[in-house]
Coordinates of N, CA and C in Angstrom, one line a residue:
X11 N 0.9 -11.1 -13.5 CA -0.5 -11.4 -14.1 C -1.1 -10.0 -13.6
X12 N -2.2 -9.7 -14.5 CA -3.1 -8.5 -14.0 C -4.5 -9.0 -14.2
X13 N -5.3 -8.6 -12.9 CA -6.6 -9.2 -13.0 C -7.2 -7.4 -12.6
X14 N -8.1 -7.3 -12.9 CA -9.1 -6.6 -12.1 C -8.2 -5.0 -11.2
X15 N -7.5 -4.2 -11.9 CA -6.3 -3.4 -12.0 C -5.5 -4.1 -10.8
X16 N -5.3 -5.2 -10.6 CA -4.5 -5.8 -9.5 C -2.9 -6.2 -10.5
X17 N -1.6 -6.1 -9.9 CA -0.6 -6.9 -10.1 C -0.3 -8.3 -9.3
X18 N -0.5 -9.3 -9.9 CA -0.1 -10.0 -9.0 C 1.5 -10.8 -9.1
X19 N 1.8 -10.7 -7.8 CA 3.5 -11.2 -7.5 C 3.3 -12.9 -7.0
X20 N 3.7 -13.6 -7.5 CA 3.8 -14.6 -7.3 C 5.4 -15.2 -7.0
X21 N 5.8 -15.9 -6.2 CA 7.3 -16.6 -6.0 C 6.9 -17.9 -6.1
X22 N 7.7 -18.8 -6.8 CA 7.5 -20.0 -6.9 C 8.7 -20.6 -6.9
X23 N 8.9 -22.1 -6.9 CA 9.5 -23.1 -6.6 C 9.1 -24.8 -6.8
X24 N 9.6 -25.2 -8.1 CA 9.2 -26.4 -8.6 C 7.5 -26.4 -8.9
X25 N 6.7 -24.9 -8.9 CA 5.2 -25.4 -9.0 C 4.6 -24.9 -7.7
X26 N 5.2 -25.2 -6.7 CA 4.6 -24.6 -5.3 C 4.8 -23.0 -4.9
X27 N 3.6 -22.6 -4.7 CA 3.6 -20.7 -4.1 C 3.9 -20.9 -3.1
X28 N 5.4 -20.4 -3.0 CA 5.8 -19.7 -1.8 C 5.1 -18.8 -1.0
X29 N 5.0 -17.6 -2.0 CA 4.9 -16.4 -1.4 C 3.9 -16.0 -2.4
X30 N 2.9 -14.7 -2.1 CA 2.2 -14.2 -3.1 C 1.7 -12.7 -2.7
X31 N 1.4 -11.7 -3.6 CA 1.0 -10.8 -3.4 C 0.2 -9.9 -4.1
X32 N -0.5 -8.6 -3.9 CA -0.4 -7.6 -5.3 C -0.3 -6.4 -5.2
X33 N -0.4 -5.6 -6.1 CA -0.5 -3.8 -6.1 C -1.4 -3.6 -6.9
X34 N -2.7 -3.3 -6.6 CA -3.9 -2.9 -6.4 C -3.8 -1.1 -6.9
X35 N -4.3 -1.3 -8.3 CA -4.0 0.4 -8.4 C -5.5 1.3 -8.2
X36 N -5.3 2.0 -7.4 CA -5.8 3.3 -6.5 C -6.0 4.8 -7.6
X37 N -6.2 4.5 -8.1 CA -7.0 5.7 -9.1 C -8.4 6.8 -9.4
X38 N -8.6 7.3 -8.9 CA -7.7 9.2 -8.5 C -7.5 8.8 -6.8
X39 N -6.6 8.7 -6.6 CA -6.7 9.8 -5.2 C -6.4 11.1 -4.8
X40 N -7.3 11.5 -4.1 CA -7.5 13.0 -3.8 C -6.9 13.8 -2.7
X41 N -6.0 14.5 -2.8 CA -4.8 15.2 -2.1 C -4.6 16.3 -2.1
X42 N -5.1 17.5 -1.1 CA -4.7 18.8 -1.5 C -5.3 19.5 -2.7
X43 N -6.1 19.2 -3.1 CA -6.8 19.5 -4.5 C -6.2 19.1 -5.9
X44 N -5.3 18.1 -5.6 CA -4.4 17.0 -6.6 C -4.7 15.8 -6.7
X45 N -5.2 15.1 -7.8 CA -5.3 13.6 -8.5 C -3.8 13.4 -8.2
X46 N -3.9 11.9 -7.6 CA -2.9 11.2 -7.3 C -3.2 9.4 -7.8
X47 N -2.0 9.1 -8.3 CA -2.0 7.4 -8.6 C -1.2 6.7 -8.0
X48 N -1.9 5.7 -7.0 CA -0.9 4.8 -6.2 C -1.0 3.3 -6.9
X49 N -0.4 2.5 -5.8 CA -0.6 1.0 -6.1 C -0.7 0.6 -5.0
X50 N -1.5 0.0 -4.2 CA -1.6 -0.6 -2.8 C -1.4 -2.0 -2.6
X51 N -0.6 -2.2 -1.7 CA -0.1 -3.7 -1.8 C -1.9 -4.0 -1.2
X52 N -1.9 -5.2 -1.7 CA -3.1 -5.9 -1.2 C -2.2 -7.9 -1.2
X53 N -3.2 -8.4 0.2 CA -2.5 -9.9 0.3 C -1.3 -10.5 0.4
X54 N -0.5 -9.5 1.1 CA 0.6 -9.9 1.0 C 1.0 -11.4 2.1
X55 N 0.8 -12.3 1.5 CA 0.9 -13.5 2.2 C 2.4 -14.4 1.9
X56 N 3.3 -14.8 2.4 CA 4.1 -16.1 2.8 C 3.4 -17.6 3.1
X57 N 3.5 -18.7 2.6 CA 3.0 -19.8 2.8 C 4.2 -20.6 3.9
X58 N 5.4 -20.3 3.9 CA 6.3 -20.8 4.0 C 6.4 -19.6 5.4
X59 N 7.1 -19.2 6.6 CA 7.2 -18.2 7.3 C 8.9 -18.6 7.7
X60 N 9.4 -17.8 7.7 CA 11.0 -17.4 8.2 C 12.3 -17.9 7.4
X61 N 11.9 -18.1 5.8 CA 12.7 -18.4 5.3 C 12.9 -17.3 4.0
X62 N 12.4 -15.9 4.3 CA 12.7 -14.8 3.5 C 12.0 -14.4 2.1
X63 N 11.1 -15.9 1.8 CA 10.5 -15.7 1.2 C 9.5 -14.4 0.7
X64 N 8.7 -13.8 2.0 CA 8.0 -12.9 1.9 C 8.7 -11.6 1.7
X65 N 10.1 -11.7 2.1 CA 10.7 -10.1 1.9 C 11.5 -10.2 0.5
X66 N 11.5 -11.2 0.0 CA 11.9 -11.6 -1.4 C 10.9 -11.0 -2.3
X67 N 9.8 -11.3 -2.0 CA 7.9 -11.2 -3.0 C 8.5 -9.6 -2.9
X68 N 8.0 -8.6 -1.6 CA 7.8 -7.3 -1.6 C 9.6 -6.6 -2.7
X69 N 10.6 -7.4 -2.0 CA 12.0 -6.6 -3.1 C 11.3 -6.5 -4.6
X70 N 10.5 -7.4 -4.6 CA 10.3 -7.7 -6.5 C 9.1 -6.7 -6.4
X71 N 7.9 -6.3 -5.7 CA 6.8 -5.2 -5.7 C 7.9 -3.9 -5.5
X72 N 8.9 -3.9 -4.5 CA 9.2 -2.4 -4.6 C 10.0 -2.3 -6.1
X73 N 10.5 -3.0 -6.9 CA 11.6 -2.7 -7.8 C 10.0 -2.5 -9.0
X74 N 9.4 -3.0 -9.1 CA 8.3 -2.9 -9.7 C 7.8 -1.5 -9.7
X75 N 7.3 -1.0 -8.1 CA 7.2 0.7 -8.3 C 8.0 1.8 -8.3
X76 N 9.6 1.0 -8.6 CA 10.6 2.1 -8.7 C 11.1 2.1 -10.4
X77 N 10.5 0.9 -11.2 CA 10.4 0.9 -12.5 C 9.3 1.6 -12.8
X78 N 8.5 1.8 -12.9 CA 7.1 2.4 -12.8 C 6.9 3.9 -12.2
X79 N 7.9 4.7 -11.2 CA 8.3 5.7 -10.7 C 6.4 6.1 -10.1
X80 N 6.2 4.9 -9.5 CA 4.6 4.9 -8.7 C 4.7 4.9 -7.3
X81 N 4.0 5.6 -6.5 CA 4.1 4.9 -4.8 C 3.5 4.1 -4.5
X82 N 3.7 3.3 -3.7 CA 3.1 2.0 -3.1 C 2.6 2.3 -1.7
X83 N 1.8 2.0 -1.5 CA 1.1 2.1 -0.1 C 0.4 1.2 0.5
X84 N 0.3 0.8 1.7 CA -0.6 0.1 2.3 C -0.9 0.1 3.9
X85 N -1.9 -0.5 4.2 CA -2.1 -0.7 5.7 C -2.0 -1.7 6.3
X86 N -1.2 -2.2 7.7 CA -0.6 -3.2 8.3 C -0.8 -2.9 9.9
X87 N -1.4 -4.1 10.3 CA -1.2 -3.7 12.0 C 0.3 -3.7 12.6
X88 N -0.4 -3.3 13.6 CA 1.7 -2.8 14.3 C 2.6 -3.9 14.2
X89 N 1.5 -5.2 15.0 CA 2.9 -6.0 14.8 C 3.6 -6.2 13.8
X90 N 3.4 -6.2 12.5 CA 4.0 -6.5 11.3 C 5.0 -5.0 10.7
X91 N 5.0 -4.0 11.5 CA 5.6 -3.4 11.0 C 7.3 -3.1 10.4
X92 N 8.1 -4.1 11.8 CA 9.3 -4.9 11.8 C 9.5 -5.5 10.0
X93 N 8.6 -6.2 9.8 CA 8.6 -6.7 8.4 C 9.0 -5.9 7.2
X94 N 8.3 -5.0 7.2 CA 7.9 -3.9 6.2 C 8.8 -3.1 6.3
X95 N 9.5 -2.7 7.5 CA 10.7 -1.6 8.0 C 11.6 -2.8 6.7
X96 N 11.8 -3.8 7.3 CA 13.2 -4.7 7.0 C 13.0 -5.0 5.4
X97 N 11.9 -4.6 4.8 CA 12.1 -4.6 3.4 C 12.1 -3.3 3.1
X98 N 12.5 -2.4 3.3 CA 12.6 -1.4 2.9 C 11.0 -0.1 2.8
X99 N 10.9 -0.8 3.8 CA 9.4 0.5 3.5 C 9.3 1.3 4.5
X100 N 9.0 2.8 4.3 CA 8.9 3.3 5.7 C 7.0 3.3 6.6
X101 N 7.6 3.4 7.4 CA 6.0 3.7 8.3 C 5.2 4.8 8.8
X102 N 4.5 4.7 8.9 CA 3.7 6.5 9.5 C 2.4 5.6 10.1
X103 N 2.2 5.9 11.8 CA 1.5 6.0 12.5 C 0.5 6.7 12.5
X104 N 0.6 7.8 12.3 CA -0.1 9.0 12.8 C -1.5 9.1 11.3
X105 N -1.2 8.8 10.3 CA -2.3 9.5 9.4 C -3.3 8.2 8.8
X106 N -3.4 7.2 9.4 CA -4.3 6.0 9.0 C -5.7 6.8 8.6
X107 N -6.0 7.3 9.8 CA -7.6 7.9 10.0 C -7.6 9.2 9.1
X108 N -7.1 9.4 8.4 CA -7.2 10.5 7.4 C -7.1 10.5 6.3
X109 N -7.3 9.0 5.9 CA -7.4 8.4 4.2 C -9.3 7.6 4.5
X110 N -9.7 8.5 3.7 CA -11.4 8.8 4.1 C -11.7 8.5 2.8
X111 N -12.7 6.8 2.3 CA -13.4 6.4 1.4 C -14.7 7.1 1.6
X112 N -15.5 7.8 0.8 CA -17.0 8.8 0.8 C -17.3 7.5 -0.1
X113 N -18.7 7.1 0.8 CA -19.8 6.1 0.3 C -21.4 6.4 0.3
X114 N -21.6 7.3 -1.0 CA -22.8 8.5 -0.9 C -22.6 9.1 0.1
X115 N -23.6 9.5 1.2 CA -23.2 10.3 2.8 C -22.2 9.5 3.8
X116 N -22.0 8.8 3.6 CA -20.9 7.9 4.7 C -19.2 7.8 4.3
X117 N -18.8 8.5 5.2 CA -17.8 8.4 5.4 C -16.8 7.1 5.9
X118 N -16.0 6.7 5.1 CA -15.6 5.4 6.0 C -13.8 5.5 6.0
X119 N -13.8 5.0 7.2 CA -12.4 4.8 7.5 C -11.7 3.3 8.2
X120 N -10.1 3.4 8.3 CA -10.1 2.8 8.9 C -10.2 2.5 10.0
X121 N -11.0 1.4 10.6 CA -11.3 1.0 12.3 C -10.5 0.2 13.0
X122 N -9.4 -0.3 12.1 CA -9.1 -1.8 12.3 C -7.7 -1.6 13.4
X123 N -7.2 0.1 13.8 CA -6.0 0.4 14.2 C -4.6 0.3 13.5
X124 N -4.7 -0.4 12.1 CA -3.6 -0.3 11.5 C -3.0 0.9 11.0
X125 N -2.1 1.2 10.8 CA -1.0 1.6 10.2 C -0.5 1.6 9.1
X126 N 0.4 2.8 8.5 CA 0.6 2.8 6.7 C 2.2 2.5 6.7
X127 N 1.9 1.7 6.1 CA 4.2 1.5 5.3 C 3.3 1.8 3.8
X128 N 4.8 2.6 3.1 CA 4.7 3.0 1.8 C 6.3 3.0 1.6
X129 N 6.5 3.3 0.1 CA 7.4 3.8 -1.0 C 7.2 5.2 -1.4
X130 N 7.6 6.5 -1.3 CA 7.4 7.3 -2.2 C 7.7 7.1 -3.6
X131 N 7.1 7.9 -4.5 CA 7.8 8.6 -5.7 C 7.7 9.3 -6.1
X132 N 8.4 9.7 -7.3 CA 9.0 11.0 -7.8 C 7.7 12.0 -7.4
X133 N 5.9 11.6 -7.2 CA 4.8 12.4 -6.9 C 5.2 13.2 -5.7
X134 N 6.0 12.4 -4.6 CA 6.0 13.2 -3.2 C 4.9 12.8 -2.4
X135 N 4.0 12.2 -3.2 CA 2.5 11.9 -2.1 C 2.8 12.1 -0.7
X136 N 3.2 10.6 0.1 CA 3.2 10.7 1.2 C 4.1 11.7 1.9
X137 N 5.0 12.7 1.0 CA 5.6 13.4 1.6 C 5.0 14.8 2.0
X138 N 3.8 14.8 1.1 CA 2.8 15.6 0.9 C 1.9 15.8 2.1
X139 N 1.5 14.5 2.4 CA 0.3 14.1 3.1 C 1.0 14.3 4.4
X140 N 2.1 14.3 5.0 CA 2.7 14.1 6.0 C 3.4 16.0 6.5
X141 N 3.5 16.7 5.2 CA 3.4 18.3 5.6 C 2.6 18.9 5.8
X142 N 0.9 17.9 5.3 CA -0.4 18.6 5.4 C -1.2 18.0 6.5
X143 N -0.8 17.8 7.6 CA -1.2 16.5 8.8 C -2.6 17.0 8.9
X144 N -3.4 18.5 8.6 CA -4.5 18.8 9.1 C -5.6 18.3 7.4
X145 N -5.1 17.7 6.4 CA -5.9 17.4 5.2 C -6.5 15.9 4.8
X146 N -7.5 15.6 4.4 CA -7.9 14.3 4.6 C -7.2 14.1 2.8
X147 N -7.0 12.8 3.0 CA -6.6 12.1 1.6 C -8.2 11.2 1.3
X148 N -8.9 11.8 0.1 CA -9.7 11.0 -0.3 C -9.7 9.9 -1.8
X149 N -10.0 8.1 -1.0 CA -9.5 7.3 -1.4 C -10.8 6.8 -2.4
X150 N -10.8 6.4 -3.8 CA -11.5 6.1 -4.4 C -12.4 4.5 -4.0
X151 N -11.8 3.9 -3.2 CA -12.7 2.6 -2.8 C -11.7 2.2 -1.4
X152 N -12.7 1.4 -0.7 CA -12.4 1.1 0.9 C -11.9 -0.1 0.9
X153 N -11.0 -0.5 -0.3 CA -10.3 -2.0 -0.8 C -9.3 -2.3 -0.1
X154 N -8.3 -0.5 0.5 CA -6.8 -1.2 1.1 C -6.5 -1.6 2.2
X155 N -7.8 -1.5 3.4 CA -7.3 -2.4 4.7 C -8.8 -2.9 4.9

């Protein structure tokens, strides 16, 4: 289901939601004088822990990213990185503060100590970000963290 530029994924059994999450369109993302379109992971939640439902949900989300050849990324607390790595996502701990949302004359960055998890596509967005550690990434929303 799609709503407000977010594609929702629900894992249900017998009408009960076991896990849910979304991929939010983030466009344009400006980096190194180029525009990119990403899908940001939002609100990935498993209502039942330890049964693999969250991982199964993420696998469906990753399949969608592969099918659409779109880079997917999100921000999470460091304690959650093992889960995302098990799901097949890459982790970057050093670039979070380079992602900036400009609100008038204010520059908003992630101040919660979060790290990035991602899956690159053929646009090589994250590969480019990591290759140019001195450059900022300008986001159209602060809604990713």
